[in-house]
mmCIF file of C-alpha atoms and ligand atoms in Angstrom:
data_model
loop_
_atom_site.group_PDB
_atom_site.id
_atom_site.type_symbol
_atom_site.label_atom_id
_atom_site.label_comp_id
_atom_site.label_asym_id
_atom_site.label_seq_id
_atom_site.Cartn_x
_atom_site.Cartn_y
_atom_site.Cartn_z
ATOM 1 C CA MET A 1 -0.438 -0.055 0.338
ATOM 2 C CA ARG A 2 1.284 3.321 -0.848
ATOM 3 C CA LEU A 3 -0.879 6.879 0.145
ATOM 4 C CA VAL A 4 -0.078 10.026 -1.838
ATOM 5 C CA LEU A 5 -1.065 13.111 -0.922
ATOM 6 C CA ALA A 6 -2.267 14.906 -3.780
ATOM 7 C CA PRO A 7 -1.157 17.723 -5.050
ATOM 8 C CA MET A 8 -4.164 20.626 -5.116
ATOM 9 C CA GLU A 9 -3.147 24.352 -6.255
ATOM 10 C CA GLY A 10 -3.913 27.143 -4.128
ATOM 11 C CA LEU A 11 -5.276 24.432 -1.601
ATOM 12 C CA ALA A 12 -2.399 21.890 -0.427
ATOM 13 C CA ASP A 13 0.363 24.730 0.023
ATOM 14 C CA VAL A 14 3.513 24.377 2.176
ATOM 15 C CA HIS A 15 1.510 25.004 5.364
ATOM 16 C CA LEU A 16 -1.402 22.566 5.428
ATOM 17 C CA ARG A 17 1.338 19.734 3.403
ATOM 18 C CA ARG A 18 2.986 20.065 6.826
ATOM 19 C CA LEU A 19 -0.268 20.017 9.032
ATOM 20 C CA ILE A 20 -1.554 16.832 6.792
ATOM 21 C CA THR A 21 1.014 15.036 6.721
ATOM 22 C CA ALA A 22 1.829 15.540 10.049
ATOM 23 C CA GLN A 23 -0.508 13.206 11.411
ATOM 24 C CA GLY A 24 0.703 10.280 9.726
ATOM 25 C CA GLY A 25 0.078 7.768 7.234
ATOM 26 C CA PHE A 26 1.506 9.533 3.031
ATOM 27 C CA ASP A 27 4.970 7.600 1.788
ATOM 28 C CA TRP A 28 5.022 11.263 -0.158
ATOM 29 C CA VAL A 29 3.687 14.171 -1.145
ATOM 30 C CA VAL A 30 3.305 15.812 -4.327
ATOM 31 C CA SER A 31 3.905 19.764 -4.792
ATOM 32 C CA GLU A 32 1.196 22.005 -6.910
ATOM 33 C CA PHE A 33 2.341 22.393 -10.057
ATOM 34 C CA LEU A 34 4.678 24.349 -12.461
ATOM 35 C CA ARG A 35 4.483 26.068 -14.838
ATOM 36 C CA VAL A 36 6.958 25.160 -17.961
ATOM 37 C CA VAL A 37 7.025 27.118 -21.210
ATOM 38 C CA ASP A 38 10.570 27.725 -22.457
ATOM 39 C CA ARG A 39 12.813 28.635 -19.231
ATOM 40 C CA LEU A 40 14.281 27.264 -16.928
ATOM 41 C CA TYR A 41 13.211 28.568 -13.578
ATOM 42 C CA PRO A 42 15.682 29.926 -11.116
ATOM 43 C CA ALA A 43 16.694 28.210 -7.503
ATOM 44 C CA SER A 44 14.327 30.697 -5.902
ATOM 45 C CA VAL A 45 10.865 29.197 -8.196
ATOM 46 C CA PHE A 46 11.735 26.203 -6.583
ATOM 47 C CA TYR A 47 11.738 27.101 -3.531
ATOM 48 C CA LYS A 48 8.329 29.400 -3.026
ATOM 49 C CA LEU A 49 6.520 26.874 -5.294
ATOM 50 C CA CYS A 50 8.012 24.396 -2.708
ATOM 51 C CA PRO A 51 9.757 25.543 0.380
ATOM 52 C CA GLU A 52 10.719 22.320 1.841
ATOM 53 C CA LEU A 53 13.524 21.294 -0.817
ATOM 54 C CA LEU A 54 14.902 24.271 1.504
ATOM 55 C CA GLN A 55 14.894 21.413 4.528
ATOM 56 C CA GLN A 56 15.896 18.069 1.779
ATOM 57 C CA GLY A 57 13.149 17.707 0.072
ATOM 58 C CA ARG A 58 10.317 16.450 3.309
ATOM 59 C CA THR A 59 7.856 17.604 4.761
ATOM 60 C CA GLU A 60 8.202 18.777 9.147
ATOM 61 C CA SER A 61 7.374 14.870 10.110
ATOM 62 C CA GLY A 62 10.008 13.507 7.257
ATOM 63 C CA VAL A 63 7.950 12.913 4.115
ATOM 64 C CA PRO A 64 9.138 13.028 0.938
ATOM 65 C CA VAL A 65 7.537 15.573 -1.328
ATOM 66 C CA ARG A 66 8.194 15.338 -5.592
ATOM 67 C CA VAL A 67 7.922 18.479 -8.134
ATOM 68 C CA GLN A 68 5.157 18.163 -10.054
ATOM 69 C CA LEU A 69 5.787 20.288 -13.758
ATOM 70 C CA LEU A 70 3.487 20.756 -16.251
ATOM 71 C CA GLY A 71 3.960 21.786 -19.756
ATOM 72 C CA SER A 72 4.512 20.670 -23.580
ATOM 73 C CA ASP A 73 8.053 21.436 -24.242
ATOM 74 C CA PRO A 74 10.610 18.317 -23.547
ATOM 75 C CA GLU A 75 13.252 20.531 -23.262
ATOM 76 C CA ALA A 76 12.164 23.500 -21.221
ATOM 77 C CA MET A 77 10.455 20.676 -19.034
ATOM 78 C CA ALA A 78 14.010 18.406 -18.935
ATOM 79 C CA ALA A 79 15.669 21.132 -18.292
ATOM 80 C CA ASN A 80 13.314 21.767 -15.142
ATOM 81 C CA ALA A 81 13.215 18.671 -13.801
ATOM 82 C CA VAL A 82 16.985 18.086 -13.928
ATOM 83 C CA ARG A 83 16.828 21.472 -11.405
ATOM 84 C CA ALA A 84 13.921 20.223 -9.809
ATOM 85 C CA VAL A 85 16.477 17.209 -8.178
ATOM 86 C CA GLU A 86 19.460 18.933 -7.338
ATOM 87 C CA LEU A 87 17.307 21.175 -5.236
ATOM 88 C CA GLY A 88 16.251 17.794 -3.573
ATOM 89 C CA SER A 89 13.318 17.085 -4.812
ATOM 90 C CA TYR A 90 12.155 13.506 -4.278
ATOM 91 C CA GLY A 91 11.845 12.467 -8.362
ATOM 92 C CA VAL A 92 10.390 14.616 -10.330
ATOM 93 C CA ASP A 93 5.759 14.401 -11.016
ATOM 94 C CA ILE A 94 4.169 15.535 -14.528
ATOM 95 C CA ASN A 95 1.012 16.688 -14.559
ATOM 96 C CA PHE A 96 -1.027 15.601 -18.061
ATOM 97 C CA GLY A 97 -4.333 16.290 -15.628
ATOM 98 C CA CYS A 98 -4.808 20.014 -15.343
ATOM 99 C CA PRO A 99 -8.581 21.153 -16.670
ATOM 100 C CA SER A 100 -7.671 24.652 -16.835
ATOM 101 C CA ARG A 101 -8.301 26.769 -19.594
ATOM 102 C CA THR A 102 -5.319 29.068 -18.947
ATOM 103 C CA VAL A 103 -3.005 26.036 -18.602
ATOM 104 C CA ASN A 104 -4.610 24.099 -22.084
ATOM 105 C CA ARG A 105 -5.112 26.935 -23.685
ATOM 106 C CA ARG A 106 -0.694 27.206 -23.796
ATOM 107 C CA GLN A 107 -0.590 23.093 -24.999
ATOM 108 C CA GLY A 108 -0.632 22.190 -21.347
ATOM 109 C CA GLY A 109 -2.056 19.886 -19.107
ATOM 110 C CA ALA A 110 -4.968 17.862 -20.079
ATOM 111 C CA VAL A 111 -5.348 18.371 -23.633
ATOM 112 C CA MET A 112 -1.936 16.849 -24.377
ATOM 113 C CA LEU A 113 -3.599 13.891 -23.815
ATOM 114 C CA LYS A 114 -5.564 14.606 -26.501
ATOM 115 C CA GLU A 115 -2.297 13.379 -28.575
ATOM 116 C CA PRO A 116 -0.594 10.344 -26.563
ATOM 117 C CA GLU A 117 2.371 10.548 -28.343
ATOM 118 C CA SER A 118 3.480 14.694 -26.646
ATOM 119 C CA LEU A 119 3.000 12.430 -23.520
ATOM 120 C CA TYR A 120 5.646 10.436 -24.895
ATOM 121 C CA ARG A 121 8.119 13.269 -25.414
ATOM 122 C CA VAL A 122 7.818 14.884 -22.224
ATOM 123 C CA VAL A 123 7.451 11.727 -20.209
ATOM 124 C CA ARG A 124 11.212 10.955 -22.914
ATOM 125 C CA ALA A 125 12.813 13.900 -22.271
ATOM 126 C CA VAL A 126 12.722 14.392 -18.448
ATOM 127 C CA ARG A 127 13.250 10.140 -17.966
ATOM 128 C CA GLU A 128 16.558 10.593 -20.052
ATOM 129 C CA ALA A 129 17.969 14.264 -18.473
ATOM 130 C CA VAL A 130 17.870 12.739 -14.296
ATOM 131 C CA PRO A 131 19.784 10.159 -13.306
ATOM 132 C CA GLY A 132 18.190 6.715 -13.977
ATOM 133 C CA ASP A 133 17.234 5.778 -10.063
ATOM 134 C CA VAL A 134 15.482 9.239 -9.902
ATOM 135 C CA VAL A 135 11.620 8.617 -9.773
ATOM 136 C CA VAL A 136 9.935 10.094 -12.497
ATOM 137 C CA SER A 137 5.815 9.620 -12.630
ATOM 138 C CA ALA A 138 3.002 11.178 -15.011
ATOM 139 C CA LYS A 139 -0.526 11.979 -13.447
ATOM 140 C CA MET A 140 -3.523 11.613 -16.209
ATOM 141 C CA ARG A 141 -7.348 12.047 -16.027
ATOM 142 C CA LEU A 142 -9.514 9.334 -18.199
ATOM 143 C CA GLY A 143 -9.501 12.039 -21.227
ATOM 144 C CA TYR A 144 -9.653 14.616 -22.623
ATOM 145 C CA GLU A 145 -13.218 14.982 -24.585
ATOM 146 C CA ASP A 146 -13.722 10.786 -24.340
ATOM 147 C CA THR A 147 -11.586 7.668 -22.154
ATOM 148 C CA SER A 148 -10.892 6.669 -25.686
ATOM 149 C CA LEU A 149 -7.197 7.206 -25.736
ATOM 150 C CA MET A 150 -6.758 6.104 -21.957
ATOM 151 C CA LEU A 151 -4.650 3.028 -22.989
ATOM 152 C CA ASP A 152 -3.166 4.405 -25.459
ATOM 153 C CA ASN A 153 -1.964 7.948 -23.217
ATOM 154 C CA ALA A 154 -1.019 4.920 -19.999
ATOM 155 C CA ALA A 155 1.314 3.301 -22.486
ATOM 156 C CA ALA A 156 2.859 6.162 -23.458
ATOM 157 C CA VAL A 157 3.817 7.297 -20.602
ATOM 158 C CA GLU A 158 4.778 2.993 -19.403
ATOM 159 C CA ALA A 159 7.038 2.806 -22.970
ATOM 160 C CA ALA A 160 8.994 7.268 -22.265
ATOM 161 C CA GLY A 161 10.407 4.737 -19.133
ATOM 162 C CA ALA A 162 8.115 6.795 -16.175
ATOM 163 C CA THR A 163 8.884 5.090 -13.158
ATOM 164 C CA GLU A 164 4.751 5.128 -11.865
ATOM 165 C CA LEU A 165 1.377 6.951 -13.215
ATOM 166 C CA THR A 166 -1.184 9.046 -11.898
ATOM 167 C CA VAL A 167 -5.053 8.799 -12.334
ATOM 168 C CA HIS A 168 -7.998 10.822 -11.770
ATOM 169 C CA ALA A 169 -10.813 9.077 -12.942
ATOM 170 C CA ARG A 170 -12.693 11.491 -14.972
ATOM 171 C CA THR A 171 -12.353 12.951 -17.979
ATOM 172 C CA ARG A 172 -11.447 16.793 -18.194
ATOM 173 C CA LEU A 173 -15.136 17.512 -19.669
ATOM 174 C CA GLN A 174 -16.430 15.562 -16.420
ATOM 175 C CA GLY A 175 -14.414 17.841 -14.691
ATOM 176 C CA TYR A 176 -14.912 17.286 -10.761
ATOM 177 C CA ALA A 177 -18.481 15.883 -10.898
ATOM 178 C CA PRO A 178 -19.597 12.396 -10.223
ATOM 179 C CA PRO A 179 -19.647 9.509 -11.358
ATOM 180 C CA VAL A 180 -15.923 8.865 -10.642
ATOM 181 C CA HIS A 181 -14.790 5.759 -12.600
ATOM 182 C CA TRP A 182 -13.220 3.700 -10.456
ATOM 183 C CA GLU A 183 -13.535 0.524 -13.075
ATOM 184 C CA ALA A 184 -12.100 2.142 -15.712
ATOM 185 C CA LEU A 185 -8.719 2.007 -13.397
ATOM 186 C CA GLY A 186 -8.834 -1.490 -13.625
ATOM 187 C CA GLU A 187 -8.436 -1.160 -17.613
ATOM 188 C CA ILE A 188 -5.059 0.746 -17.404
ATOM 189 C CA ARG A 189 -3.529 -1.544 -14.959
ATOM 190 C CA ARG A 190 -4.007 -4.612 -16.627
ATOM 191 C CA HIS A 191 -2.297 -1.913 -19.821
ATOM 192 C CA ILE A 192 0.738 -1.114 -18.268
ATOM 193 C CA LYS A 193 3.498 -3.366 -16.046
ATOM 194 C CA ILE A 194 5.183 0.348 -13.899
ATOM 195 C CA PRO A 195 2.382 0.582 -10.796
ATOM 196 C CA LEU A 196 -1.072 2.607 -10.961
ATOM 197 C CA ILE A 197 -1.867 5.028 -8.718
ATOM 198 C CA ALA A 198 -5.132 5.498 -8.386
ATOM 199 C CA ASN A 199 -6.955 9.266 -8.376
ATOM 200 C CA GLY A 200 -10.170 10.460 -7.313
ATOM 201 C CA ASP A 201 -13.201 10.833 -5.087
ATOM 202 C CA ILE A 202 -11.715 8.732 -2.449
ATOM 203 C CA CYS A 203 -12.059 10.061 1.027
ATOM 204 C CA SER A 204 -13.231 7.274 3.712
ATOM 205 C CA VAL A 205 -11.442 4.369 4.988
ATOM 206 C CA ALA A 206 -14.419 2.791 3.382
ATOM 207 C CA ASP A 207 -13.675 4.225 -0.396
ATOM 208 C CA TYR A 208 -10.422 3.220 -0.404
ATOM 209 C CA HIS A 209 -11.220 -0.126 -0.065
ATOM 210 C CA ARG A 210 -14.217 -0.365 -2.977
ATOM 211 C CA CYS A 211 -11.397 1.700 -4.865
ATOM 212 C CA VAL A 212 -8.829 -1.044 -4.529
ATOM 213 C CA GLN A 213 -11.327 -4.053 -4.807
ATOM 214 C CA ILE A 214 -12.655 -2.119 -8.166
ATOM 215 C CA ALA A 215 -9.371 -0.647 -9.428
ATOM 216 C CA GLY A 216 -7.377 -3.816 -8.375
ATOM 217 C CA THR A 217 -4.434 -1.033 -6.920
ATOM 218 C CA PRO A 218 -3.672 -1.186 -3.132
ATOM 219 C CA ASP A 219 -1.817 2.346 -4.350
ATOM 220 C CA VAL A 220 -3.759 5.187 -4.344
ATOM 221 C CA MET A 221 -3.483 9.548 -4.648
ATOM 222 C CA LEU A 222 -5.719 10.757 -1.638
ATOM 223 C CA GLY A 223 -6.798 14.409 -2.821
ATOM 224 C CA ARG A 224 -10.138 16.589 -0.444
ATOM 225 C CA GLY A 225 -10.937 13.589 1.188
ATOM 226 C CA ALA A 226 -7.426 14.420 3.227
ATOM 227 C CA VAL A 227 -8.378 18.033 3.099
ATOM 228 C CA ARG A 228 -11.304 17.012 4.529
ATOM 229 C CA TRP A 229 -10.016 14.275 7.041
ATOM 230 C CA PRO A 230 -6.268 14.927 8.000
ATOM 231 C CA PHE A 231 -6.846 11.404 9.057
ATOM 232 C CA LEU A 232 -7.591 9.825 6.507
ATOM 233 C CA ALA A 233 -4.747 8.139 5.311
ATOM 234 C CA GLN A 234 -3.583 7.361 8.772
ATOM 235 C CA GLN A 235 -7.029 5.779 9.461
ATOM 236 C CA ILE A 236 -6.771 3.538 6.367
ATOM 237 C CA ARG A 237 -3.188 2.341 7.654
ATOM 238 C CA ALA A 238 -5.176 1.733 10.647
ATOM 239 C CA GLY A 239 -8.082 0.066 8.771
ATOM 240 C CA GLU A 240 -9.987 2.582 11.212
ATOM 241 C CA THR A 241 -12.719 3.446 10.369
ATOM 242 C CA ALA A 242 -14.129 5.810 13.513
ATOM 243 C CA MET A 243 -12.736 9.639 12.200
ATOM 244 C CA PRO A 244 -11.233 11.303 15.230
ATOM 245 C CA SER A 245 -13.928 14.022 16.686
ATOM 246 C CA TRP A 246 -13.844 18.192 15.575
ATOM 247 C CA SER A 247 -12.002 18.284 18.909
ATOM 248 C CA GLY A 248 -9.030 16.313 17.496
ATOM 249 C CA ILE A 249 -9.040 19.356 14.104
ATOM 250 C CA THR A 250 -9.126 22.064 16.052
ATOM 251 C CA PRO A 251 -5.867 22.199 17.430
ATOM 252 C CA LEU A 252 -4.562 22.242 13.609
ATOM 253 C CA LEU A 253 -7.024 25.283 12.237
ATOM 254 C CA GLN A 254 -5.454 27.146 15.493
ATOM 255 C CA ARG A 255 -2.403 26.341 14.170
ATOM 256 C CA PHE A 256 -3.168 26.490 10.347
ATOM 257 C CA TRP A 257 -4.521 30.134 11.499
ATOM 258 C CA GLN A 258 -0.544 31.049 12.967
ATOM 259 C CA GLU A 259 1.357 30.250 9.889
ATOM 260 C CA VAL A 260 -0.529 31.596 7.328
ATOM 261 C CA ASN A 261 -0.667 35.099 9.279
ATOM 262 C CA ALA A 262 3.018 34.648 9.817
ATOM 263 C CA SER A 263 3.915 34.169 6.058
ATOM 264 C CA HIS A 264 5.223 36.189 3.452
ATOM 265 C CA LEU A 265 4.011 34.034 1.041
ATOM 266 C CA HIS A 266 -0.018 34.422 1.911
ATOM 267 C CA LYS A 267 -1.160 37.884 1.008
ATOM 268 C CA ASP A 268 -4.610 37.184 2.124
ATOM 269 C CA PRO A 269 -4.912 35.075 5.017
ATOM 270 C CA VAL A 270 -8.340 35.124 5.945
ATOM 271 C CA GLY A 271 -9.206 33.955 2.434
ATOM 272 C CA ARG A 272 -6.776 30.522 3.038
ATOM 273 C CA MET A 273 -8.855 30.053 6.676
ATOM 274 C CA LYS A 274 -12.131 30.464 5.304
ATOM 275 C CA GLN A 275 -10.336 27.725 2.288
ATOM 276 C CA TRP A 276 -10.562 24.817 5.659
ATOM 277 C CA ILE A 277 -13.371 25.154 7.130
ATOM 278 C CA ASN A 278 -15.107 25.388 3.831
ATOM 279 C CA TYR A 279 -14.190 21.589 3.191
ATOM 280 C CA LEU A 280 -14.032 20.984 6.335
ATOM 281 C CA ARG A 281 -18.046 21.576 6.150
ATOM 282 C CA GLN A 282 -18.358 18.263 4.500
ATOM 283 C CA SER A 283 -17.214 16.121 7.420
ATOM 284 C CA TYR A 284 -17.788 17.573 11.109
ATOM 285 C CA PRO A 285 -21.037 19.894 11.552
ATOM 286 C CA GLU A 286 -19.356 22.065 14.038
ATOM 287 C CA ALA A 287 -17.482 23.869 10.898
ATOM 288 C CA GLU A 288 -20.428 23.707 9.033
ATOM 289 C CA ALA A 289 -21.571 25.954 12.692
ATOM 290 C CA LEU A 290 -17.935 27.899 11.529
ATOM 291 C CA TRP A 291 -18.096 28.873 8.520
ATOM 292 C CA CYS A 292 -22.061 30.689 9.037
ATOM 293 C CA LEU A 293 -20.367 32.685 10.697
ATOM 294 C CA VAL A 294 -17.412 32.920 10.026
ATOM 295 C CA ARG A 295 -18.192 32.703 5.753
ATOM 296 C CA ALA A 296 -18.836 37.040 5.383
ATOM 297 C CA GLU A 297 -15.959 38.695 7.607
ATOM 298 C CA LYS A 298 -12.218 39.913 5.207
ATOM 299 C CA LYS A 299 -10.414 41.024 8.253
ATOM 300 C CA VAL A 300 -7.544 38.897 10.616
ATOM 301 C CA GLU A 301 -8.759 40.739 13.633
ATOM 302 C CA ARG A 302 -11.788 39.661 12.887
ATOM 303 C CA LEU A 303 -11.236 36.092 11.709
ATOM 304 C CA ASP A 304 -8.782 35.906 15.436
ATOM 305 C CA ALA A 305 -11.895 37.670 17.647
ATOM 306 C CA LEU A 306 -14.465 34.939 16.057
ATOM 307 C CA LEU A 307 -12.158 31.932 15.676
ATOM 308 C CA LEU A 308 -11.019 32.705 19.886
ATOM 309 C CA ARG A 309 -13.954 32.627 20.598
ATOM 310 C CA ASN A 310 -15.385 29.265 19.092
ATOM 311 C CA MET A 311 -12.448 26.953 18.922
HETATM 312 C C1 LIG B 1 -7.535 23.165 -5.757
HETATM 313 C C2 LIG B 1 -7.101 22.145 -7.018
HETATM 314 C C3 LIG B 1 -6.426 22.175 -7.151
HETATM 315 C C4 LIG B 1 -5.461 21.565 -8.122
HETATM 316 N N1 LIG B 1 -4.131 21.298 -8.380
HETATM 317 C C5 LIG B 1 -3.528 20.210 -9.180
HETATM 318 C C6 LIG B 1 -2.926 20.218 -9.582
HETATM 319 O O1 LIG B 1 -1.495 21.477 -9.024
HETATM 320 N N2 LIG B 1 -1.249 18.929 -9.886
HETATM 321 C C7 LIG B 1 -2.448 18.424 -10.575
HETATM 322 O O2 LIG B 1 -1.825 17.531 -10.720
HETATM 323 N N3 LIG B 1 -3.758 17.421 -9.829
HETATM 324 C C8 LIG B 1 -4.204 19.073 -9.524
HETATM 325 N N4 LIG B 1 -5.483 18.685 -8.880
HETATM 326 C C9 LIG B 1 -6.360 17.920 -8.770
HETATM 327 C C10 LIG B 1 -5.911 16.564 -7.745
HETATM 328 O O3 LIG B 1 -4.839 16.093 -7.474
HETATM 329 C C11 LIG B 1 -6.824 15.123 -7.739
HETATM 330 O O4 LIG B 1 -6.285 14.234 -8.859
HETATM 331 C C12 LIG B 1 -8.186 16.131 -7.792
HETATM 332 O O5 LIG B 1 -9.001 17.158 -6.993
HETATM 333 C C13 LIG B 1 -9.317 14.014 -7.379
HETATM 334 O O6 LIG B 1 -8.930 13.692 -6.644
HETATM 335 P P1 LIG B 1 -10.063 14.133 -4.710
HETATM 336 O O7 LIG B 1 -11.077 13.719 -5.401
HETATM 337 O O8 LIG B 1 -8.826 12.611 -4.046
HETATM 338 O O9 LIG B 1 -9.514 15.328 -4.609
HETATM 339 C C14 LIG B 1 -6.080 20.125 -7.874
HETATM 340 C C15 LIG B 1 -7.953 19.684 -7.270
HETATM 341 C C16 LIG B 1 -8.204 20.210 -6.668
HETATM 342 C C17 LIG B 1 -9.258 20.630 -6.088
#
């Protein structure tokens, strides 16, 4: 069993990565994506995206962090992959799943799923550029508009020399709408020999077991489920189904609030705090009550006072 914390741009930043991985259960984490167009970024850009590189590429609790790159230019992707690895990234992940229109217009992310050859070129260039013992992984969706190229895309990633493949079991057209198609992951798994990491809508221990049964792989990536249930990976590993109560979450929220407030990375600490409370509403009724109190708040001092009184 391998449990991976998903890349989530604008959500799973260094603070959330630190707090969630500190709850245990994760094998590694993938960073938010770095968009590569045609140039090699200086180290400072990598450190801003992934401050863990300044601490041997690990979160505070020692979980390795893998930098994710997004782009379609093989040479530029390879050059930035080499730099990420030199700076201490635990391998390199390549994003072929991002649905963003801006990113897709520039031929990066999910739009590349229309042309398996383009996946091959990028993965191959990265594979050849980084040392042989460095993990090169790819993350994709089932397809752009439909799943007709799903097996070709998976095979292209494998043929190009990737070490493993993560698949979010939806097409780009589907966005994040239900249903998630874990059964398609089973097809992909039978088609490739490299490990497949299943992703999409695993939000409970029961979901994990259902997904494993349908997709036929014990390895999964947890995204929003881990934001809603920060103890999810640990619970899956321990086989426990009773999730910790709200009183187990509030110390994490308090620490998150202190960190985003103190961090120069965040121009909008209030927005970040509300974002996490909003996710937690889906798992804790107490978060719903807190949300009603804080949703309209815009000022740090006022939110601070509200949190102090109500957490
Ligand atoms: C806010 C947000 C940001 C995301 N950013 C990224 C990203 O930077 N790179 C990536 O490969 N996937 C990204 N994703 C997709 C997730 O990694 C994951 O594939 C998706 O949320 C499905 O998994 P889940 O149901 O466990 O959340 C993002 C998803 C969300 C909700």
